[in-house]
DNA sequence: ATGGCCAGGTAACCTGGA
């Protein structure tokens, strides 16, 4: 099973590149974040035209997430509605025959610190922790998406720029590590940090200088970690015409 | 050292991103 997660920064702007990704990688599961449209027809039509079923949570102009899936006979949707009450930020599916849940997430950015946005980030991360604790008891877990957290100083080219920033705040890091402490593993953690940056700011042309941050993740159960066939950050999609500022991340499992 | 880009929405800038 091949799973790809990508913060596309607008599905409408990124249709050509998502199409290319599907043709080249043919993922079984495609988790998208920052759709930036309320119109589910756009999302349904896109996935359907490429042979995928999908679920989505959308709102006008901002946020929005979807999971496309194919070759799956035992998919059930799990509605974690308290993660979508204010903004559309989560999808959750259960693959019953694998006893595995996949959570697709667009975590709140939270900047600037000291505002309602930061409170929302902390609250959202806390609600997520409660869900993870519960889901972990019954299922293998894959939580993926744009976490908007820089967990370690080395996950940024220049951490000094993030000293007063919600992404590297002690609160955001605390929640991120509390997820990992549920016995969830970050496969990219064991790889070279610089080559696994997932975000490069449009401003200042950071991609060309390889000055990024690592904020998109898979956190997975140990059983699934043992089944890994491949993990990749698909940096080439950041180097194409009209790119997202995030790179797709790929996880292939022998299940 | 500083500032730089991009998307959507409503009408030439604003919010938001990270």
PDB file of C-alpha atoms (C1' of nucleotides) in Angstrom:
ATOM      1  CA  UNK A   1       0.000   0.000   0.000  1.00  0.00           C
ATOM      2  CA  UNK A   2       1.358   3.341  -1.063  1.00  0.00           C
ATOM      3  CA  UNK A   3       0.237   6.461   0.819  1.00  0.00           C
ATOM      4  CA  UNK A   4       1.089  10.018  -0.189  1.00  0.00           C
ATOM      5  CA  UNK A   5       0.349  13.155   1.814  1.00  0.00           C
ATOM      6  CA  UNK A   6       0.576  16.644   0.352  1.00  0.00           C
ATOM      7  CA  UNK A   7      -0.307  20.154   1.442  1.00  0.00           C
ATOM      8  CA  UNK A   8      -1.226  21.419  -2.035  1.00  0.00           C
ATOM      9  CA  UNK A   9      -1.979  25.043  -1.095  1.00  0.00           C
ATOM     10  CA  UNK A  10      -5.148  25.154  -3.244  1.00  0.00           C
ATOM     11  CA  UNK A  11      -6.449  22.133  -5.156  1.00  0.00           C
ATOM     12  CA  UNK A  12      -7.518  24.323  -8.061  1.00  0.00           C
ATOM     13  CA  UNK A  13      -4.070  25.862  -8.474  1.00  0.00           C
ATOM     14  CA  UNK A  14      -2.380  22.483  -8.096  1.00  0.00           C
ATOM     15  CA  UNK A  15      -4.508  20.177 -10.246  1.00  0.00           C
ATOM     16  CA  UNK A  16      -1.801  19.738 -12.919  1.00  0.00           C
ATOM     17  CA  UNK A  17       0.834  18.729 -10.375  1.00  0.00           C
ATOM     18  CA  UNK A  18      -1.463  16.425  -8.396  1.00  0.00           C
ATOM     19  CA  UNK A  19      -2.364  14.795 -11.694  1.00  0.00           C
ATOM     20  CA  UNK A  20       1.312  14.290 -12.470  1.00  0.00           C
ATOM     21  CA  UNK A  21       1.849  12.831  -9.003  1.00  0.00           C
ATOM     22  CA  UNK A  22      -0.963  10.325  -9.528  1.00  0.00           C
ATOM     23  CA  UNK A  23       0.368   9.285 -12.932  1.00  0.00           C
ATOM     24  CA  UNK A  24       3.930   8.850 -11.692  1.00  0.00           C
ATOM     25  CA  UNK A  25       3.360   7.322  -8.243  1.00  0.00           C
ATOM     26  CA  UNK A  26      -0.119   5.783  -8.459  1.00  0.00           C
ATOM     27  CA  UNK A  27      -0.777   5.945  -4.705  1.00  0.00           C
ATOM     28  CA  UNK A  28      -3.515   3.811  -3.143  1.00  0.00           C
ATOM     29  CA  UNK A  29      -4.238   6.555  -0.635  1.00  0.00           C
ATOM     30  CA  UNK A  30      -3.782  10.267  -1.325  1.00  0.00           C
ATOM     31  CA  UNK A  31      -4.153  12.684   1.595  1.00  0.00           C
ATOM     32  CA  UNK A  32      -4.426  16.352   0.621  1.00  0.00           C
ATOM     33  CA  UNK A  33      -4.422  19.458   2.798  1.00  0.00           C
ATOM     34  CA  UNK A  34      -5.170  23.142   2.212  1.00  0.00           C
ATOM     35  CA  UNK A  35      -7.701  22.596  -0.550  1.00  0.00           C
ATOM     36  CA  UNK A  36      -8.842  26.223  -0.244  1.00  0.00           C
ATOM     37  CA  UNK A  37     -12.241  25.644  -1.775  1.00  0.00           C
ATOM     38  CA  UNK A  38     -15.650  24.954  -0.310  1.00  0.00           C
ATOM     39  CA  UNK A  39     -16.804  23.313  -3.548  1.00  0.00           C
ATOM     40  CA  UNK A  40     -16.883  19.542  -3.064  1.00  0.00           C
ATOM     41  CA  UNK A  41     -17.754  19.051  -6.745  1.00  0.00           C
ATOM     42  CA  UNK A  42     -14.269  20.187  -7.716  1.00  0.00           C
ATOM     43  CA  UNK A  43     -12.747  17.641  -5.341  1.00  0.00           C
ATOM     44  CA  UNK A  44     -15.165  14.830  -6.270  1.00  0.00           C
ATOM     45  CA  UNK A  45     -14.645  15.409  -9.986  1.00  0.00           C
ATOM     46  CA  UNK A  46     -10.894  15.490  -9.655  1.00  0.00           C
ATOM     47  CA  UNK A  47     -10.652  12.250  -7.706  1.00  0.00           C
ATOM     48  CA  UNK A  48     -13.313  10.473  -9.742  1.00  0.00           C
ATOM     49  CA  UNK A  49     -11.598  11.349 -13.018  1.00  0.00           C
ATOM     50  CA  UNK A  50      -8.471   9.601 -11.713  1.00  0.00           C
ATOM     51  CA  UNK A  51     -10.264   6.518 -10.412  1.00  0.00           C
ATOM     52  CA  UNK A  52     -10.440   7.445  -6.735  1.00  0.00           C
ATOM     53  CA  UNK A  53     -13.239   7.627  -4.248  1.00  0.00           C
ATOM     54  CA  UNK A  54     -12.824  10.371  -1.674  1.00  0.00           C
ATOM     55  CA  UNK A  55     -14.001  11.994   1.505  1.00  0.00           C
ATOM     56  CA  UNK A  56     -13.456  15.671   2.181  1.00  0.00           C
ATOM     57  CA  UNK A  57     -14.028  18.422   4.717  1.00  0.00           C
ATOM     58  CA  UNK A  58     -14.158  21.870   3.170  1.00  0.00           C
ATOM     59  CA  UNK A  59     -14.748  25.535   3.922  1.00  0.00           C
ATOM     60  CA  UNK A  60     -14.632  28.718   1.923  1.00  0.00           C
ATOM     61  CA  UNK A  61     -11.162  30.000   0.905  1.00  0.00           C
ATOM     62  CA  UNK A  62      -9.190  28.405   3.745  1.00  0.00           C
ATOM     63  CA  UNK A  63      -8.047  25.024   5.033  1.00  0.00           C
ATOM     64  CA  UNK A  64      -9.894  21.965   3.722  1.00  0.00           C
ATOM     65  CA  UNK A  65      -8.699  18.331   3.602  1.00  0.00           C
ATOM     66  CA  UNK A  66      -9.486  15.226   1.566  1.00  0.00           C
ATOM     67  CA  UNK A  67      -8.504  11.578   1.342  1.00  0.00           C
ATOM     68  CA  UNK A  68      -8.667   9.854  -2.035  1.00  0.00           C
ATOM     69  CA  UNK A  69      -8.531   6.048  -2.052  1.00  0.00           C
ATOM     70  CA  UNK A  70      -8.744   3.188  -4.481  1.00  0.00           C
ATOM     71  CA  UNK A  71      -8.324  -0.595  -4.436  1.00  0.00           C
ATOM     72  CA  UNK A  72      -9.960  -0.606  -1.004  1.00  0.00           C
ATOM     73  CA  UNK A  73     -12.905  -2.855  -0.205  1.00  0.00           C
ATOM     74  CA  UNK A  74     -13.246  -2.259   3.501  1.00  0.00           C
ATOM     75  CA  UNK A  75     -13.065   1.504   3.990  1.00  0.00           C
ATOM     76  CA  UNK A  76     -15.185   3.123   6.654  1.00  0.00           C
ATOM     77  CA  UNK A  77     -15.301   6.794   7.493  1.00  0.00           C
ATOM     78  CA  UNK A  78     -14.767   7.830  11.099  1.00  0.00           C
ATOM     79  CA  UNK A  79     -16.106  11.283  11.882  1.00  0.00           C
ATOM     80  CA  UNK A  80     -13.970  13.074  14.454  1.00  0.00           C
ATOM     81  CA  UNK A  81     -16.278  16.051  14.245  1.00  0.00           C
ATOM     82  CA  UNK A  82     -14.809  18.031  17.128  1.00  0.00           C
ATOM     83  CA  UNK A  83     -11.704  18.503  14.944  1.00  0.00           C
ATOM     84  CA  UNK A  84     -13.792  20.233  12.272  1.00  0.00           C
ATOM     85  CA  UNK A  85     -16.212  22.367  14.269  1.00  0.00           C
ATOM     86  CA  UNK A  86     -14.387  25.655  13.699  1.00  0.00           C
ATOM     87  CA  UNK A  87     -12.378  24.904  10.557  1.00  0.00           C
ATOM     88  CA  UNK A  88     -12.093  21.996   8.109  1.00  0.00           C
ATOM     89  CA  UNK A  89      -8.894  20.267   9.194  1.00  0.00           C
ATOM     90  CA  UNK A  90      -9.375  16.499   9.526  1.00  0.00           C
ATOM     91  CA  UNK A  91     -10.446  13.345   7.731  1.00  0.00           C
ATOM     92  CA  UNK A  92     -10.268   9.884   9.246  1.00  0.00           C
ATOM     93  CA  UNK A  93     -10.779   6.528   7.547  1.00  0.00           C
ATOM     94  CA  UNK A  94     -10.629   2.984   8.855  1.00  0.00           C
ATOM     95  CA  UNK A  95      -9.279   0.236   6.628  1.00  0.00           C
ATOM     96  CA  UNK A  96     -11.122  -2.577   8.320  1.00  0.00           C
ATOM     97  CA  UNK A  97      -9.264  -5.544   6.852  1.00  0.00           C
ATOM     98  CA  UNK A  98      -5.969  -3.995   7.993  1.00  0.00           C
ATOM     99  CA  UNK A  99      -7.318  -2.818  11.358  1.00  0.00           C
ATOM    100  CA  UNK A 100      -5.654   0.483  10.471  1.00  0.00           C
ATOM    101  CA  UNK A 101      -6.897   4.051  10.759  1.00  0.00           C
ATOM    102  CA  UNK A 102      -5.522   6.882   8.646  1.00  0.00           C
ATOM    103  CA  UNK A 103      -5.881  10.431   9.961  1.00  0.00           C
ATOM    104  CA  UNK A 104      -5.326  13.196   7.442  1.00  0.00           C
ATOM    105  CA  UNK A 105      -4.594  16.471   9.203  1.00  0.00           C
ATOM    106  CA  UNK A 106      -3.996  20.126   8.590  1.00  0.00           C
ATOM    107  CA  UNK A 107      -2.884  21.321  12.007  1.00  0.00           C
ATOM    108  CA  UNK A 108      -3.428  25.013  12.798  1.00  0.00           C
ATOM    109  CA  UNK A 109      -0.440  27.241  12.135  1.00  0.00           C
ATOM    110  CA  UNK A 110      -0.927  29.104  15.419  1.00  0.00           C
ATOM    111  CA  UNK A 111       0.961  32.305  14.663  1.00  0.00           C
ATOM    112  CA  UNK A 112       1.358  34.723  16.207  1.00  0.00           C
ATOM    113  CA  UNK A 113       1.908  33.362  19.726  1.00  0.00           C
ATOM    114  CA  UNK A 114      -0.318  34.965  22.337  1.00  0.00           C
ATOM    115  CA  UNK A 115      -3.377  35.256  20.082  1.00  0.00           C
ATOM    116  CA  UNK A 116      -6.561  33.243  19.577  1.00  0.00           C
ATOM    117  CA  UNK A 117      -4.792  31.460  16.733  1.00  0.00           C
ATOM    118  CA  UNK A 118      -2.213  30.037  19.108  1.00  0.00           C
ATOM    119  CA  UNK A 119      -4.955  28.991  21.545  1.00  0.00           C
ATOM    120  CA  UNK A 120      -6.717  27.211  18.674  1.00  0.00           C
ATOM    121  CA  UNK A 121      -3.517  25.377  17.785  1.00  0.00           C
ATOM    122  CA  UNK A 122      -3.034  24.141  21.357  1.00  0.00           C
ATOM    123  CA  UNK A 123      -6.671  23.150  21.757  1.00  0.00           C
ATOM    124  CA  UNK A 124      -6.721  21.327  18.444  1.00  0.00           C
ATOM    125  CA  UNK A 125      -3.544  19.428  19.272  1.00  0.00           C
ATOM    126  CA  UNK A 126      -4.991  18.445  22.638  1.00  0.00           C
ATOM    127  CA  UNK A 127      -8.239  17.159  21.113  1.00  0.00           C
ATOM    128  CA  UNK A 128      -6.150  15.198  18.619  1.00  0.00           C
ATOM    129  CA  UNK A 129      -4.197  13.619  21.475  1.00  0.00           C
ATOM    130  CA  UNK A 130      -7.442  12.365  23.025  1.00  0.00           C
ATOM    131  CA  UNK A 131      -8.531  10.820  19.736  1.00  0.00           C
ATOM    132  CA  UNK A 132      -5.158   9.181  19.198  1.00  0.00           C
ATOM    133  CA  UNK A 133      -5.182   7.642  22.671  1.00  0.00           C
ATOM    134  CA  UNK A 134      -8.552   6.095  21.984  1.00  0.00           C
ATOM    135  CA  UNK A 135      -7.835   4.959  18.412  1.00  0.00           C
ATOM    136  CA  UNK A 136      -4.492   3.438  19.431  1.00  0.00           C
ATOM    137  CA  UNK A 137      -6.274   0.966  21.706  1.00  0.00           C
ATOM    138  CA  UNK A 138      -8.160  -0.615  18.826  1.00  0.00           C
ATOM    139  CA  UNK A 139      -6.216   0.017  15.642  1.00  0.00           C
ATOM    140  CA  UNK A 140      -2.892   0.481  13.965  1.00  0.00           C
ATOM    141  CA  UNK A 141      -2.542   4.211  13.395  1.00  0.00           C
ATOM    142  CA  UNK A 142      -1.212   6.344  10.582  1.00  0.00           C
ATOM    143  CA  UNK A 143      -1.481  10.055  11.276  1.00  0.00           C
ATOM    144  CA  UNK A 144      -0.214  12.212   8.456  1.00  0.00           C
ATOM    145  CA  UNK A 145      -0.378  15.697   7.032  1.00  0.00           C
ATOM    146  CA  UNK A 146       0.914  19.177   7.693  1.00  0.00           C
ATOM    147  CA  UNK A 147       1.590  19.210  11.450  1.00  0.00           C
ATOM    148  CA  UNK A 148       2.846  22.799  11.505  1.00  0.00           C
ATOM    149  CA  UNK A 149       5.400  21.744  14.109  1.00  0.00           C
ATOM    150  CA  UNK A 150       9.196  21.870  13.954  1.00  0.00           C
ATOM    151  CA  UNK A 151       9.916  19.151  16.537  1.00  0.00           C
ATOM    152  CA  UNK A 152      13.707  19.503  16.770  1.00  0.00           C
ATOM    153  CA  UNK A 153      16.040  22.414  16.131  1.00  0.00           C
ATOM    154  CA  UNK A 154      17.676  20.371  13.374  1.00  0.00           C
ATOM    155  CA  UNK A 155      14.360  20.164  11.526  1.00  0.00           C
ATOM    156  CA  UNK A 156      14.921  23.748  10.371  1.00  0.00           C
ATOM    157  CA  UNK A 157      17.698  25.158   8.243  1.00  0.00           C
ATOM    158  CA  UNK A 158      17.905  28.116  10.600  1.00  0.00           C
ATOM    159  CA  UNK A 159      16.048  27.554  13.859  1.00  0.00           C
ATOM    160  CA  UNK A 160      16.938  31.048  15.082  1.00  0.00           C
ATOM    161  CA  UNK A 161      14.225  32.407  12.776  1.00  0.00           C
ATOM    162  CA  UNK A 162      11.670  30.311  14.678  1.00  0.00           C
ATOM    163  CA  UNK A 163      12.655  31.201  18.231  1.00  0.00           C
ATOM    164  CA  UNK A 164       9.415  33.144  18.704  1.00  0.00           C
ATOM    165  CA  UNK A 165       7.146  31.103  16.481  1.00  0.00           C
ATOM    166  CA  UNK A 166       4.214  28.784  17.052  1.00  0.00           C
ATOM    167  CA  UNK A 167       5.799  26.053  14.913  1.00  0.00           C
ATOM    168  CA  UNK A 168       8.778  25.571  17.235  1.00  0.00           C
ATOM    169  CA  UNK A 169       6.992  26.600  20.440  1.00  0.00           C
ATOM    170  CA  UNK A 170       7.433  24.389  23.486  1.00  0.00           C
ATOM    171  CA  UNK A 171       3.669  23.819  23.562  1.00  0.00           C
ATOM    172  CA  UNK A 172       3.494  22.552  19.971  1.00  0.00           C
ATOM    173  CA  UNK A 173       6.546  20.374  20.506  1.00  0.00           C
ATOM    174  CA  UNK A 174       5.069  18.989  23.724  1.00  0.00           C
ATOM    175  CA  UNK A 175       1.968  17.766  21.909  1.00  0.00           C
ATOM    176  CA  UNK A 176       3.999  16.378  19.028  1.00  0.00           C
ATOM    177  CA  UNK A 177       6.139  14.362  21.452  1.00  0.00           C
ATOM    178  CA  UNK A 178       3.039  13.247  23.348  1.00  0.00           C
ATOM    179  CA  UNK A 179       1.793  11.693  20.100  1.00  0.00           C
ATOM    180  CA  UNK A 180       5.098   9.917  19.654  1.00  0.00           C
ATOM    181  CA  UNK A 181       4.954   8.774  23.267  1.00  0.00           C
ATOM    182  CA  UNK A 182       1.834   6.820  22.388  1.00  0.00           C
ATOM    183  CA  UNK A 183       4.323   4.589  20.579  1.00  0.00           C
ATOM    184  CA  UNK A 184       4.055   6.203  17.167  1.00  0.00           C
ATOM    185  CA  UNK A 185       7.156   6.365  14.999  1.00  0.00           C
ATOM    186  CA  UNK A 186       8.347   9.128  12.645  1.00  0.00           C
ATOM    187  CA  UNK A 187      10.155   7.195   9.883  1.00  0.00           C
ATOM    188  CA  UNK A 188      11.959  10.253   8.505  1.00  0.00           C
ATOM    189  CA  UNK A 189      13.470  10.988  11.904  1.00  0.00           C
ATOM    190  CA  UNK A 190      16.225   8.479  11.197  1.00  0.00           C
ATOM    191  CA  UNK A 191      17.134  10.048   7.881  1.00  0.00           C
ATOM    192  CA  UNK A 192      19.281  12.993   6.926  1.00  0.00           C
ATOM    193  CA  UNK A 193      17.546  16.127   8.159  1.00  0.00           C
ATOM    194  CA  UNK A 194      18.484  18.485   5.353  1.00  0.00           C
ATOM    195  CA  UNK A 195      17.246  16.193   2.593  1.00  0.00           C
ATOM    196  CA  UNK A 196      13.940  15.600   4.380  1.00  0.00           C
ATOM    197  CA  UNK A 197      12.765  19.200   4.689  1.00  0.00           C
ATOM    198  CA  UNK A 198       9.175  19.325   3.471  1.00  0.00           C
ATOM    199  CA  UNK A 199       8.453  23.064   3.286  1.00  0.00           C
ATOM    200  CA  UNK A 200      10.286  25.843   1.471  1.00  0.00           C
ATOM    201  CA  UNK A 201       8.984  29.386   1.742  1.00  0.00           C
ATOM    202  CA  UNK A 202       7.999  31.031  -1.557  1.00  0.00           C
ATOM    203  CA  UNK A 203       9.435  34.246  -0.170  1.00  0.00           C
ATOM    204  CA  UNK A 204      13.148  34.556  -0.636  1.00  0.00           C
ATOM    205  CA  UNK A 205      13.272  31.531  -2.936  1.00  0.00           C
ATOM    206  CA  UNK A 206      14.232  29.133  -0.173  1.00  0.00           C
ATOM    207  CA  UNK A 207      13.971  26.011  -2.301  1.00  0.00           C
ATOM    208  CA  UNK A 208      16.901  26.927  -4.509  1.00  0.00           C
ATOM    209  CA  UNK A 209      19.028  27.354  -1.387  1.00  0.00           C
ATOM    210  CA  UNK A 210      17.679  24.163   0.251  1.00  0.00           C
ATOM    211  CA  UNK A 211      16.670  26.264   3.261  1.00  0.00           C
ATOM    212  CA  UNK A 212      13.554  24.498   4.435  1.00  0.00           C
ATOM    213  CA  UNK A 213      11.807  23.106   7.478  1.00  0.00           C
ATOM    214  CA  UNK A 214      10.409  19.647   8.238  1.00  0.00           C
ATOM    215  CA  UNK A 215       6.763  20.037   9.244  1.00  0.00           C
ATOM    216  CA  UNK A 216       4.923  17.324   7.260  1.00  0.00           C
ATOM    217  CA  UNK A 217       4.960  13.869   8.807  1.00  0.00           C
ATOM    218  CA  UNK A 218       3.822  10.324   9.038  1.00  0.00           C
ATOM    219  CA  UNK A 219       3.550   8.984  12.571  1.00  0.00           C
ATOM    220  CA  UNK A 220       2.844   5.260  12.478  1.00  0.00           C
ATOM    221  CA  UNK A 221       2.394   2.268  14.772  1.00  0.00           C
ATOM    222  CA  UNK A 222       5.382  -0.071  15.316  1.00  0.00           C
ATOM    223  CA  UNK A 223       3.625  -2.898  13.476  1.00  0.00           C
ATOM    224  CA  UNK A 224       3.417  -0.705  10.374  1.00  0.00           C
ATOM    225  CA  UNK A 225       6.958   0.604  10.844  1.00  0.00           C
ATOM    226  CA  UNK A 226       8.183  -2.976  10.425  1.00  0.00           C
ATOM    227  CA  UNK A 227       6.255  -3.171   7.153  1.00  0.00           C
ATOM    228  CA  UNK A 228       7.896  -0.159   5.493  1.00  0.00           C
ATOM    229  CA  UNK A 229       9.035  -0.681   1.910  1.00  0.00           C
ATOM    230  CA  UNK A 230       9.809   2.930   1.057  1.00  0.00           C
ATOM    231  CA  UNK A 231       9.743   6.459   2.480  1.00  0.00           C
ATOM    232  CA  UNK A 232      10.466   9.524   0.393  1.00  0.00           C
ATOM    233  CA  UNK A 233      10.112  13.291   0.358  1.00  0.00           C
ATOM    234  CA  UNK A 234       9.160  14.044  -3.246  1.00  0.00           C
ATOM    235  CA  UNK A 235      11.179  17.223  -3.538  1.00  0.00           C
ATOM    236  CA  UNK A 236      10.950  17.280  -7.321  1.00  0.00           C
ATOM    237  CA  UNK A 237       7.364  18.606  -7.011  1.00  0.00           C
ATOM    238  CA  UNK A 238       8.711  21.702  -5.295  1.00  0.00           C
ATOM    239  CA  UNK A 239      10.903  22.366  -8.325  1.00  0.00           C
ATOM    240  CA  UNK A 240       8.154  22.266 -10.952  1.00  0.00           C
ATOM    241  CA  UNK A 241       6.119  25.011 -12.580  1.00  0.00           C
ATOM    242  CA  UNK A 242       3.701  26.710 -10.151  1.00  0.00           C
ATOM    243  CA  UNK A 243       4.499  24.511  -7.148  1.00  0.00           C
ATOM    244  CA  UNK A 244       2.973  24.242  -3.699  1.00  0.00           C
ATOM    245  CA  UNK A 245       5.299  25.489  -0.967  1.00  0.00           C
ATOM    246  CA  UNK A 246       5.117  21.975   0.547  1.00  0.00           C
ATOM    247  CA  UNK A 247       6.566  18.752  -0.869  1.00  0.00           C
ATOM    248  CA  UNK A 248       4.549  15.526  -1.040  1.00  0.00           C
ATOM    249  CA  UNK A 249       5.694  12.828   1.376  1.00  0.00           C
ATOM    250  CA  UNK A 250       5.414   9.129   0.559  1.00  0.00           C
ATOM    251  CA  UNK A 251       5.077   6.008   2.692  1.00  0.00           C
ATOM    252  CA  UNK A 252       4.903   2.560   1.109  1.00  0.00           C
ATOM    253  CA  UNK A 253       3.981  -0.395   3.289  1.00  0.00           C
ATOM    254  CA  UNK A 254       4.040  -4.118   2.661  1.00  0.00           C
ATOM    255  CA  UNK A 255       0.391  -4.579   3.612  1.00  0.00           C
TER     256      UNK A 255
ATOM    257  C1'  DA B   1      21.571  43.144   6.948  1.00  0.00           C
ATOM    258  C1'  DT B   2      16.958  43.491   4.683  1.00  0.00           C
ATOM    259  C1'  DG B   3      13.236  41.900   1.993  1.00  0.00           C
ATOM    260  C1'  DG B   4      11.582  39.194  -1.029  1.00  0.00           C
ATOM    261  C1'  DC B   5       5.905  34.991  -2.748  1.00  0.00           C
ATOM    262  C1'  DC B   6       1.433  33.039  -3.490  1.00  0.00           C
ATOM    263  C1'  DA B   7      -3.698  31.886  -3.076  1.00  0.00           C
ATOM    264  C1'  DG B   8      -8.569  33.280  -2.581  1.00  0.00           C
ATOM    265  C1'  DG B   9     -12.072  36.777  -2.227  1.00  0.00           C
ATOM    266  C1'  DT B  10     -13.937  41.053  -3.303  1.00  0.00           C
ATOM    267  C1'  DA B  11     -13.081  44.825  -6.228  1.00  0.00           C
ATOM    268  C1'  DA B  12      -7.080  47.422  -5.671  1.00  0.00           C
ATOM    269  C1'  DC B  13      -6.114  45.659  -1.585  1.00  0.00           C
ATOM    270  C1'  DC B  14      -7.123  42.484   2.245  1.00  0.00           C
ATOM    271  C1'  DT B  15      -6.386  37.878   5.110  1.00  0.00           C
ATOM    272  C1'  DG B  16      -3.645  33.990   5.691  1.00  0.00           C
ATOM    273  C1'  DG B  17       0.133  31.157   5.198  1.00  0.00           C
ATOM    274  C1'  DA B  18       4.906  29.459   7.977  1.00  0.00           C
TER     275       DA B  18
END
